[in-house]
Amino acid sequence: MTDLICLGEPLVEFNPVNGEPLDSARTFSVGYGGDTSNVAVAARRSGADVGYATRIGDDAFGDALFRLWTDEGIDTALVEREPHGTTGIYFISRDPEHSAFTYYRSNSPATRMSPAWVPETAIRTTRALHISGISQAISTSACDAVFRAIEVAKDAGTLVSYDPNHRPALWETGRARAVIRQTVTEADLVMPNLSEGRLLTGLLAPEDVLAKLVDLGPRIIVLKLGSAGALLAHGGEITRFAAPRVDAIDSTGAGDAFDGAFLAQLLAGASPRDAAEYAVHAAALTTLGPGAVDPIPHRSAVLETRGLR
Ligand SMILES: Nc1ncnc2c1ncn2[C@@H]1O[C@H](COP(=O)(O)OP(=O)(O)OP(=O)(O)O)[C@@H](O)[C@H]1O
Ligand SMILES: [Mg+2]
């Protein structure tokens, strides 16, 4: 039995070698992505017992993802392979300021997640469920699946963890705001970044954003602030966690690494404060290498670098 089930869409990642622009790139390094899959890997590398629930194709990219989870020791019992399905992929193009992502996922098996597909027994018997706004954006049936999964989890007393991961390209902003806001009211633990917090509250200052999110009801809220670290709200108190100073080269997946590290610590019995302190270190280490998954640190590496600052 697993302690944590992550539910969502995984993707295979293509990263141009030497940062060539996509229209002329000839060589790509291949990695893995998909926010909830990244969270599963991060939680697992921090010691949690993790299962991943998703739908992928029976194609080569589905095989590659399946091998990733198996190699990491992530339970794949809830991974459904769709016959003739084409697993989603994405390309990264990088300029000095930021990364841009080009997705080919519109007909992926994960878009056909639905309430009937939701693995109810597993969600009832695990300790935490992690879901994200990306799954709510990719299709109506996937959005319905997320709400059904939350309903099952709440009914069973399974902790509901939510990362809004708002991706404006995937859905209209008004609908995104409404759906994400509703989900925040239902979740126990919510881990947005600052722009998502601003979208939800209409406020600018991180402390104001956080206070308003607390009013929506989650027991634990972490507001992720990039290189400025994170703010935690729990038990009526707000605590700031500075990010260790690192020479970041690629922050892809840093938010997901934060989520997974935080969840693993929480499930191991750490207080939300200790979990946040650990997670800012895990997330900072994730920015030191290219891609989402490869640089996610193991627990031993996180513990070693906690003396960084
Ligand atoms: N340059 C950096 N230096 C140190 N830590 C960082 C840096 N960038 C991000 N982090 C860490 O990663 C966490 C998450 O980053 P960020 O606020 O960008 O989340 P996000 O926008 O959800 O990320 P994602 O793109 O994965 O969705 C931060 O709270 C911080 O702890
Ligand atoms: Mg994020």
XYZ file of C-alpha atoms and ligand atoms in Angstrom, residues 163 165 167 193 196 224-227 229-230 243-244 246 248 251-256 258 279-280 283-284 287, ligand 1:
58
model
C -1.000 22.490 -6.974
C -0.158 24.983 -11.818
C -1.131 27.220 -17.573
C 3.111 30.060 -6.898
C -1.463 31.780 -9.198
C 6.044 29.473 -3.709
C 8.107 32.558 -4.517
C 10.794 31.323 -6.923
C 14.285 32.468 -5.905
C 11.746 30.921 -1.366
C 8.313 30.267 0.087
C 15.657 29.863 -0.761
C 19.256 28.730 -0.461
C 22.338 28.672 -5.880
C 20.203 28.229 -10.996
C 13.944 26.064 -12.822
C 11.722 23.668 -14.825
C 9.953 21.491 -12.315
C 11.253 23.317 -9.234
C 7.684 23.837 -8.058
C 6.913 20.149 -8.534
C 9.000 21.419 -3.863
C 11.440 21.490 0.480
C 13.155 24.833 -0.275
C 13.664 22.678 -4.916
C 16.853 24.761 -5.058
C 17.398 24.222 -10.483
N 16.457 30.475 -8.563
C 16.096 29.720 -7.504
N 16.945 29.558 -6.460
C 16.603 28.822 -5.379
N 15.411 28.216 -5.248
C 14.509 28.341 -6.242
C 14.805 29.098 -7.432
N 13.730 29.036 -8.256
C 12.806 28.270 -7.612
N 13.272 27.863 -6.406
C 12.565 27.034 -5.414
O 11.552 26.342 -6.073
C 10.291 26.649 -5.506
C 9.247 26.652 -6.581
O 9.581 27.590 -7.571
P 8.483 28.535 -8.236
O 8.054 29.555 -7.260
O 9.061 28.980 -9.527
O 7.269 27.502 -8.437
P 6.364 27.170 -9.675
O 6.109 28.412 -10.460
O 5.225 26.407 -9.166
O 7.292 26.215 -10.541
P 6.853 25.283 -11.770
O 7.419 25.993 -12.971
O 7.533 23.984 -11.492
O 5.347 25.196 -11.788
C 10.461 27.986 -4.827
O 9.536 28.137 -3.776
C 11.898 27.876 -4.333
O 11.934 27.172 -3.113
